[in-house]
Amino acid sequence: AQKVTQAQTEISVVEKEDVTLDCVYETRDTTYYLFWYKQPPSGELVFLIRRNSFDEQNEISGRYSWNFQKSTSSFNFTITASQVVDSAVYFCALSERVGNEKLTFGTGTRLTIIP
Amino acid sequence: DAGVTQSPTHLIKTRGQQVTLRCSPISGHKSVSWYQQVLGQGPQFIFQYYEKEERGRGNFPDRFSARQFPNYSSELNVNALLLGDSALYLCASSLISTGSNQPQHFGDGTRLSIL
């Protein structure tokens, strides 16, 4: 069975600080995909990144970066120089097997950026 | 291009009633998935449809059903509503490609309240 754990329920940081959101996953499959989504107060889930299990390269996109480590089954997300607009709930999600699009989500981390 | 659209935005029903939620995917997307998000939790997978056929079903009772139309839009039906069905219902669409799981793009959701 697949499982995603986001142990940090809520995080608050002062604007311009860096913050890392943790994600740990469990799966028996060798082929799987990991995702991060952002859910602002409006409710819509906004796709941020997809990573497949064969690509352990870290990725940077502007102020966002992702650290994928299969050895520890983790896929952590870092926001550099945080801004108030980053305030949202962030979800990590996992899907197994190509063609099976079921996403298993973690419980989310509520991030609050204090001006 | 229009994103995933869902209707209605909000809905109030009473216990025992039936409800139909609607979703139009992004143009060109042939896969539609439904998720239930209870307040404070991550979304839970309900169904996935592709080319009008059910591809996946989550751990939900038979009171939940769905279908997909030739234009790839979809409906989610819930019968005999219970108080516990109160939630945000999210629809997501994606491209289906061989060899990889494409990101799912979500609509704004339908907030269903059961009195």
PDB file of C-alpha atoms in Angstrom:
ATOM      1  CA  ALA A   1       0.000   0.000   0.000  1.00  0.00           C
ATOM      2  CA  GLN A   2       1.162   3.500  -0.709  1.00  0.00           C
ATOM      3  CA  LYS A   3       1.386   6.186   1.934  1.00  0.00           C
ATOM      4  CA  VAL A   4       2.556   9.780   2.150  1.00  0.00           C
ATOM      5  CA  THR A   5       3.504  11.417   5.433  1.00  0.00           C
ATOM      6  CA  GLN A   6       3.826  15.133   5.992  1.00  0.00           C
ATOM      7  CA  ALA A   7       4.764  15.351   9.636  1.00  0.00           C
ATOM      8  CA  GLN A   8       4.695  19.161   9.787  1.00  0.00           C
ATOM      9  CA  THR A   9       1.101  20.205  10.290  1.00  0.00           C
ATOM     10  CA  GLU A  10       1.745  23.942  10.447  1.00  0.00           C
ATOM     11  CA  ILE A  11       4.792  26.134   9.904  1.00  0.00           C
ATOM     12  CA  SER A  12       5.125  29.876  10.374  1.00  0.00           C
ATOM     13  CA  VAL A  13       8.126  31.879   9.236  1.00  0.00           C
ATOM     14  CA  VAL A  14       8.901  35.537   8.846  1.00  0.00           C
ATOM     15  CA  GLU A  15       8.961  36.875   5.316  1.00  0.00           C
ATOM     16  CA  LYS A  16      12.279  36.412   3.469  1.00  0.00           C
ATOM     17  CA  GLU A  17      13.260  33.397   5.567  1.00  0.00           C
ATOM     18  CA  ASP A  18      13.866  30.048   3.897  1.00  0.00           C
ATOM     19  CA  VAL A  19      11.553  27.175   4.755  1.00  0.00           C
ATOM     20  CA  THR A  20      11.617  23.446   4.013  1.00  0.00           C
ATOM     21  CA  LEU A  21       8.525  21.251   3.861  1.00  0.00           C
ATOM     22  CA  ASP A  22       9.116  17.571   4.505  1.00  0.00           C
ATOM     23  CA  CYS A  23       7.540  14.629   2.677  1.00  0.00           C
ATOM     24  CA  VAL A  24       8.175  10.935   3.294  1.00  0.00           C
ATOM     25  CA  TYR A  25       6.540   8.261   1.182  1.00  0.00           C
ATOM     26  CA  GLU A  26       6.030   4.505   1.200  1.00  0.00           C
ATOM     27  CA  THR A  27       5.523   2.336  -1.856  1.00  0.00           C
ATOM     28  CA  ARG A  28       6.308  -1.188  -3.019  1.00  0.00           C
ATOM     29  CA  ASP A  29       6.527  -0.209  -6.664  1.00  0.00           C
ATOM     30  CA  THR A  30       9.823   0.529  -8.369  1.00  0.00           C
ATOM     31  CA  THR A  31       8.101   2.916 -10.781  1.00  0.00           C
ATOM     32  CA  TYR A  32       6.249   5.772  -9.157  1.00  0.00           C
ATOM     33  CA  TYR A  33       5.704   9.502  -9.402  1.00  0.00           C
ATOM     34  CA  LEU A  34       5.882  12.186  -6.755  1.00  0.00           C
ATOM     35  CA  PHE A  35       4.095  15.526  -6.874  1.00  0.00           C
ATOM     36  CA  TRP A  36       3.781  18.732  -4.917  1.00  0.00           C
ATOM     37  CA  TYR A  37       0.610  20.819  -5.001  1.00  0.00           C
ATOM     38  CA  LYS A  38      -0.218  24.181  -3.450  1.00  0.00           C
ATOM     39  CA  GLN A  39      -3.696  24.959  -2.134  1.00  0.00           C
ATOM     40  CA  PRO A  40      -4.268  28.664  -1.456  1.00  0.00           C
ATOM     41  CA  PRO A  41      -7.294  29.820   0.547  1.00  0.00           C
ATOM     42  CA  SER A  42      -9.368  29.887  -2.639  1.00  0.00           C
ATOM     43  CA  GLY A  43      -9.265  26.083  -2.606  1.00  0.00           C
ATOM     44  CA  GLU A  44      -7.879  25.187  -6.026  1.00  0.00           C
ATOM     45  CA  LEU A  45      -4.984  22.736  -6.036  1.00  0.00           C
ATOM     46  CA  VAL A  46      -2.124  24.165  -8.073  1.00  0.00           C
ATOM     47  CA  PHE A  47       0.404  21.752  -9.563  1.00  0.00           C
ATOM     48  CA  LEU A  48       4.028  22.626  -8.724  1.00  0.00           C
ATOM     49  CA  ILE A  49       6.250  19.711  -9.733  1.00  0.00           C
ATOM     50  CA  ARG A  50       6.337  16.063 -10.821  1.00  0.00           C
ATOM     51  CA  ARG A  51       9.274  13.745 -10.294  1.00  0.00           C
ATOM     52  CA  ASN A  52       9.553  10.105 -11.420  1.00  0.00           C
ATOM     53  CA  SER A  53      11.314   7.434  -9.411  1.00  0.00           C
ATOM     54  CA  PHE A  54      14.191   7.120 -11.879  1.00  0.00           C
ATOM     55  CA  ASP A  55      15.177  10.756 -11.744  1.00  0.00           C
ATOM     56  CA  GLU A  56      16.892  11.728  -8.513  1.00  0.00           C
ATOM     57  CA  GLN A  57      18.180  15.025  -9.795  1.00  0.00           C
ATOM     58  CA  ASN A  58      17.263  17.916  -7.599  1.00  0.00           C
ATOM     59  CA  GLU A  59      15.351  20.687  -9.280  1.00  0.00           C
ATOM     60  CA  ILE A  60      15.269  24.430  -8.847  1.00  0.00           C
ATOM     61  CA  SER A  61      12.583  26.711 -10.219  1.00  0.00           C
ATOM     62  CA  GLY A  62      12.993  30.290  -9.152  1.00  0.00           C
ATOM     63  CA  ARG A  63      12.643  30.433  -5.377  1.00  0.00           C
ATOM     64  CA  TYR A  64      11.460  26.804  -5.247  1.00  0.00           C
ATOM     65  CA  SER A  65      13.690  23.742  -5.033  1.00  0.00           C
ATOM     66  CA  TRP A  66      13.036  20.058  -4.501  1.00  0.00           C
ATOM     67  CA  ASN A  67      15.298  17.414  -2.982  1.00  0.00           C
ATOM     68  CA  PHE A  68      14.414  13.817  -3.935  1.00  0.00           C
ATOM     69  CA  GLN A  69      16.261  11.070  -2.052  1.00  0.00           C
ATOM     70  CA  LYS A  70      15.231   7.460  -2.705  1.00  0.00           C
ATOM     71  CA  SER A  71      17.534   6.203   0.047  1.00  0.00           C
ATOM     72  CA  THR A  72      15.384   7.928   2.646  1.00  0.00           C
ATOM     73  CA  SER A  73      12.102   7.877   0.658  1.00  0.00           C
ATOM     74  CA  SER A  74      11.863  11.621   0.932  1.00  0.00           C
ATOM     75  CA  PHE A  75      10.864  14.402  -1.439  1.00  0.00           C
ATOM     76  CA  ASN A  76      11.359  17.697   0.379  1.00  0.00           C
ATOM     77  CA  PHE A  77      10.395  21.130  -0.850  1.00  0.00           C
ATOM     78  CA  THR A  78      12.277  24.328  -0.029  1.00  0.00           C
ATOM     79  CA  ILE A  79      11.101  27.888  -0.550  1.00  0.00           C
ATOM     80  CA  THR A  80      13.909  30.433  -0.517  1.00  0.00           C
ATOM     81  CA  ALA A  81      13.296  34.035   0.507  1.00  0.00           C
ATOM     82  CA  SER A  82       9.666  33.344   1.347  1.00  0.00           C
ATOM     83  CA  GLN A  83       6.935  35.828   0.465  1.00  0.00           C
ATOM     84  CA  VAL A  84       3.463  36.422   1.872  1.00  0.00           C
ATOM     85  CA  VAL A  85       1.970  35.001  -1.346  1.00  0.00           C
ATOM     86  CA  ASP A  86       3.550  31.654  -0.474  1.00  0.00           C
ATOM     87  CA  SER A  87       1.076  31.276   2.382  1.00  0.00           C
ATOM     88  CA  ALA A  88      -1.010  28.197   1.583  1.00  0.00           C
ATOM     89  CA  VAL A  89      -1.429  24.522   2.358  1.00  0.00           C
ATOM     90  CA  TYR A  90       1.112  22.387   0.538  1.00  0.00           C
ATOM     91  CA  PHE A  91       0.443  18.752  -0.335  1.00  0.00           C
ATOM     92  CA  CYS A  92       2.856  16.046  -1.337  1.00  0.00           C
ATOM     93  CA  ALA A  93       1.340  13.210  -3.395  1.00  0.00           C
ATOM     94  CA  LEU A  94       2.333   9.837  -4.848  1.00  0.00           C
ATOM     95  CA  SER A  95       1.059   7.771  -7.768  1.00  0.00           C
ATOM     96  CA  GLU A  96       2.159   4.244  -8.592  1.00  0.00           C
ATOM     97  CA  ARG A  97       2.362   2.493 -11.945  1.00  0.00           C
ATOM     98  CA  VAL A  98       2.118   4.136 -15.285  1.00  0.00           C
ATOM     99  CA  GLY A  99      -1.497   4.676 -16.286  1.00  0.00           C
ATOM    100  CA  ASN A 100      -2.856   4.389 -12.775  1.00  0.00           C
ATOM    101  CA  GLU A 101      -3.529   7.987 -11.957  1.00  0.00           C
ATOM    102  CA  LYS A 102      -4.726   7.582  -8.410  1.00  0.00           C
ATOM    103  CA  LEU A 103      -2.945  10.189  -6.323  1.00  0.00           C
ATOM    104  CA  THR A 104      -2.326   9.433  -2.665  1.00  0.00           C
ATOM    105  CA  PHE A 105      -1.969  12.705  -0.785  1.00  0.00           C
ATOM    106  CA  GLY A 106      -0.357  13.530   2.506  1.00  0.00           C
ATOM    107  CA  THR A 107      -2.293  15.471   5.103  1.00  0.00           C
ATOM    108  CA  GLY A 108      -0.694  18.730   4.035  1.00  0.00           C
ATOM    109  CA  THR A 109       1.450  21.403   5.686  1.00  0.00           C
ATOM    110  CA  ARG A 110      -0.112  24.793   6.343  1.00  0.00           C
ATOM    111  CA  LEU A 111       2.535  27.429   5.686  1.00  0.00           C
ATOM    112  CA  THR A 112       2.048  30.950   6.997  1.00  0.00           C
ATOM    113  CA  ILE A 113       4.444  33.699   5.989  1.00  0.00           C
ATOM    114  CA  ILE A 114       4.437  36.553   8.484  1.00  0.00           C
ATOM    115  CA  PRO A 115       5.043  39.993   6.963  1.00  0.00           C
TER     116      PRO A 115
ATOM    117  CA  ASP B   1      -7.168  28.179 -22.394  1.00  0.00           C
ATOM    118  CA  ALA B   2      -9.825  27.376 -19.839  1.00  0.00           C
ATOM    119  CA  GLY B   3      -8.826  25.218 -16.905  1.00  0.00           C
ATOM    120  CA  VAL B   4     -10.904  22.501 -15.307  1.00  0.00           C
ATOM    121  CA  THR B   5     -14.378  23.845 -14.578  1.00  0.00           C
ATOM    122  CA  GLN B   6     -16.721  22.473 -11.960  1.00  0.00           C
ATOM    123  CA  SER B   7     -20.337  23.228 -11.157  1.00  0.00           C
ATOM    124  CA  PRO B   8     -21.963  24.161  -8.964  1.00  0.00           C
ATOM    125  CA  THR B   9     -19.540  26.025  -6.726  1.00  0.00           C
ATOM    126  CA  HIS B  10     -21.521  25.447  -3.565  1.00  0.00           C
ATOM    127  CA  LEU B  11     -24.380  23.128  -2.737  1.00  0.00           C
ATOM    128  CA  ILE B  12     -26.474  22.554   0.348  1.00  0.00           C
ATOM    129  CA  LYS B  13     -28.424  19.331   0.713  1.00  0.00           C
ATOM    130  CA  THR B  14     -30.152  17.416   3.482  1.00  0.00           C
ATOM    131  CA  ARG B  15     -29.527  13.874   4.626  1.00  0.00           C
ATOM    132  CA  GLY B  16     -30.969  11.227   2.319  1.00  0.00           C
ATOM    133  CA  GLN B  17     -31.009  13.418  -0.759  1.00  0.00           C
ATOM    134  CA  GLN B  18     -29.077  12.807  -3.955  1.00  0.00           C
ATOM    135  CA  VAL B  19     -26.589  15.138  -5.636  1.00  0.00           C
ATOM    136  CA  THR B  20     -24.897  15.429  -9.038  1.00  0.00           C
ATOM    137  CA  LEU B  21     -21.652  17.331  -9.494  1.00  0.00           C
ATOM    138  CA  ARG B  22     -20.292  18.253 -12.907  1.00  0.00           C
ATOM    139  CA  CYS B  23     -16.819  18.676 -14.353  1.00  0.00           C
ATOM    140  CA  SER B  24     -15.408  19.823 -17.685  1.00  0.00           C
ATOM    141  CA  PRO B  25     -11.773  18.923 -18.274  1.00  0.00           C
ATOM    142  CA  ILE B  26      -9.094  21.015 -19.907  1.00  0.00           C
ATOM    143  CA  SER B  27      -9.430  20.878 -23.679  1.00  0.00           C
ATOM    144  CA  GLY B  28      -7.544  17.860 -24.996  1.00  0.00           C
ATOM    145  CA  HIS B  29      -7.521  16.025 -21.672  1.00  0.00           C
ATOM    146  CA  LYS B  30      -9.263  12.663 -21.841  1.00  0.00           C
ATOM    147  CA  SER B  31      -8.814  11.509 -18.251  1.00  0.00           C
ATOM    148  CA  VAL B  32     -10.933  12.801 -15.387  1.00  0.00           C
ATOM    149  CA  SER B  33     -10.534  11.950 -11.718  1.00  0.00           C
ATOM    150  CA  TRP B  34     -12.643  12.821  -8.685  1.00  0.00           C
ATOM    151  CA  TYR B  35     -11.408  13.461  -5.156  1.00  0.00           C
ATOM    152  CA  GLN B  36     -13.096  14.185  -1.836  1.00  0.00           C
ATOM    153  CA  GLN B  37     -11.387  16.591   0.536  1.00  0.00           C
ATOM    154  CA  VAL B  38     -12.707  16.761   4.064  1.00  0.00           C
ATOM    155  CA  LEU B  39     -11.764  19.877   6.006  1.00  0.00           C
ATOM    156  CA  GLY B  40      -8.214  19.697   7.316  1.00  0.00           C
ATOM    157  CA  GLN B  41      -7.245  16.613   5.333  1.00  0.00           C
ATOM    158  CA  GLY B  42      -5.672  15.785   2.016  1.00  0.00           C
ATOM    159  CA  PRO B  43      -7.842  14.846  -0.970  1.00  0.00           C
ATOM    160  CA  GLN B  44      -8.996  11.216  -1.161  1.00  0.00           C
ATOM    161  CA  PHE B  45      -9.299   9.489  -4.525  1.00  0.00           C
ATOM    162  CA  ILE B  46     -12.834   8.477  -5.542  1.00  0.00           C
ATOM    163  CA  PHE B  47     -12.790   7.609  -9.273  1.00  0.00           C
ATOM    164  CA  GLN B  48     -10.790   7.889 -12.451  1.00  0.00           C
ATOM    165  CA  TYR B  49     -12.390   7.754 -15.910  1.00  0.00           C
ATOM    166  CA  TYR B  50     -10.703   7.551 -19.271  1.00  0.00           C
ATOM    167  CA  GLU B  51     -12.447   7.239 -22.612  1.00  0.00           C
ATOM    168  CA  LYS B  52     -15.761   6.769 -20.775  1.00  0.00           C
ATOM    169  CA  GLU B  53     -14.505   3.757 -18.858  1.00  0.00           C
ATOM    170  CA  GLU B  54     -13.758   3.517 -15.171  1.00  0.00           C
ATOM    171  CA  ARG B  55     -10.033   3.056 -14.651  1.00  0.00           C
ATOM    172  CA  GLY B  56      -9.843   3.252 -10.904  1.00  0.00           C
ATOM    173  CA  ARG B  57     -12.031   3.376  -7.839  1.00  0.00           C
ATOM    174  CA  GLY B  58     -11.111   4.420  -4.321  1.00  0.00           C
ATOM    175  CA  ASN B  59     -12.446   3.108  -1.051  1.00  0.00           C
ATOM    176  CA  PHE B  60     -15.886   4.712  -1.203  1.00  0.00           C
ATOM    177  CA  PRO B  61     -19.312   3.072  -0.823  1.00  0.00           C
ATOM    178  CA  ASP B  62     -21.581   2.230  -3.739  1.00  0.00           C
ATOM    179  CA  ARG B  63     -23.579   5.370  -3.028  1.00  0.00           C
ATOM    180  CA  PHE B  64     -20.877   7.105  -5.044  1.00  0.00           C
ATOM    181  CA  SER B  65     -20.967   6.674  -8.810  1.00  0.00           C
ATOM    182  CA  ALA B  66     -19.666   8.566 -11.811  1.00  0.00           C
ATOM    183  CA  ARG B  67     -19.642   8.579 -15.558  1.00  0.00           C
ATOM    184  CA  GLN B  68     -17.816  10.247 -18.413  1.00  0.00           C
ATOM    185  CA  PHE B  69     -19.412  11.538 -21.571  1.00  0.00           C
ATOM    186  CA  PRO B  70     -18.165  11.460 -25.188  1.00  0.00           C
ATOM    187  CA  ASN B  71     -16.917  15.047 -24.813  1.00  0.00           C
ATOM    188  CA  TYR B  72     -14.853  13.852 -21.794  1.00  0.00           C
ATOM    189  CA  SER B  73     -16.873  15.834 -19.265  1.00  0.00           C
ATOM    190  CA  SER B  74     -17.898  13.931 -16.179  1.00  0.00           C
ATOM    191  CA  GLU B  75     -20.525  13.715 -13.472  1.00  0.00           C
ATOM    192  CA  LEU B  76     -20.196  12.469  -9.922  1.00  0.00           C
ATOM    193  CA  ASN B  77     -23.376  11.232  -8.255  1.00  0.00           C
ATOM    194  CA  VAL B  78     -23.857  10.626  -4.573  1.00  0.00           C
ATOM    195  CA  ASN B  79     -27.049   8.974  -3.297  1.00  0.00           C
ATOM    196  CA  ALA B  80     -28.525   8.810   0.186  1.00  0.00           C
ATOM    197  CA  LEU B  81     -26.376  11.653   1.450  1.00  0.00           C
ATOM    198  CA  LEU B  82     -24.902  11.425   4.933  1.00  0.00           C
ATOM    199  CA  LEU B  83     -23.560  14.185   7.148  1.00  0.00           C
ATOM    200  CA  GLY B  84     -20.082  12.753   6.582  1.00  0.00           C
ATOM    201  CA  ASP B  85     -20.340  13.483   2.860  1.00  0.00           C
ATOM    202  CA  SER B  86     -19.882  17.173   3.594  1.00  0.00           C
ATOM    203  CA  ALA B  87     -16.632  18.048   1.847  1.00  0.00           C
ATOM    204  CA  LEU B  88     -14.943  19.808  -1.043  1.00  0.00           C
ATOM    205  CA  TYR B  89     -15.236  17.641  -4.160  1.00  0.00           C
ATOM    206  CA  LEU B  90     -12.403  18.166  -6.589  1.00  0.00           C
ATOM    207  CA  CYS B  91     -12.236  17.173 -10.213  1.00  0.00           C
ATOM    208  CA  ALA B  92      -8.914  16.794 -12.011  1.00  0.00           C
ATOM    209  CA  SER B  93      -8.045  16.193 -15.630  1.00  0.00           C
ATOM    210  CA  SER B  94      -4.869  15.030 -17.330  1.00  0.00           C
ATOM    211  CA  LEU B  95      -3.385  13.925 -20.594  1.00  0.00           C
ATOM    212  CA  ILE B  96      -2.887  10.215 -20.857  1.00  0.00           C
ATOM    213  CA  SER B  97       0.461   9.273 -22.308  1.00  0.00           C
ATOM    214  CA  THR B  98       2.159   5.931 -22.529  1.00  0.00           C
ATOM    215  CA  GLY B  99       5.191   5.656 -20.340  1.00  0.00           C
ATOM    216  CA  SER B 100       4.483   8.310 -17.746  1.00  0.00           C
ATOM    217  CA  ASN B 101       1.909   9.661 -15.344  1.00  0.00           C
ATOM    218  CA  GLN B 102       1.116  13.201 -16.360  1.00  0.00           C
ATOM    219  CA  PRO B 103       0.253  15.850 -13.770  1.00  0.00           C
ATOM    220  CA  GLN B 104      -3.376  16.196 -12.847  1.00  0.00           C
ATOM    221  CA  HIS B 105      -4.825  19.687 -13.035  1.00  0.00           C
ATOM    222  CA  PHE B 106      -7.585  20.495 -10.580  1.00  0.00           C
ATOM    223  CA  GLY B 107     -10.695  22.614 -10.696  1.00  0.00           C
ATOM    224  CA  ASP B 108     -11.836  24.952  -7.929  1.00  0.00           C
ATOM    225  CA  GLY B 109     -14.087  22.263  -6.501  1.00  0.00           C
ATOM    226  CA  THR B 110     -17.689  21.999  -5.380  1.00  0.00           C
ATOM    227  CA  ARG B 111     -18.256  22.575  -1.694  1.00  0.00           C
ATOM    228  CA  LEU B 112     -21.055  20.274  -0.559  1.00  0.00           C
ATOM    229  CA  SER B 113     -22.723  20.830   2.797  1.00  0.00           C
ATOM    230  CA  ILE B 114     -25.149  18.300   4.237  1.00  0.00           C
ATOM    231  CA  LEU B 115     -27.628  19.513   6.860  1.00  0.00           C
TER     232      LEU B 115
END
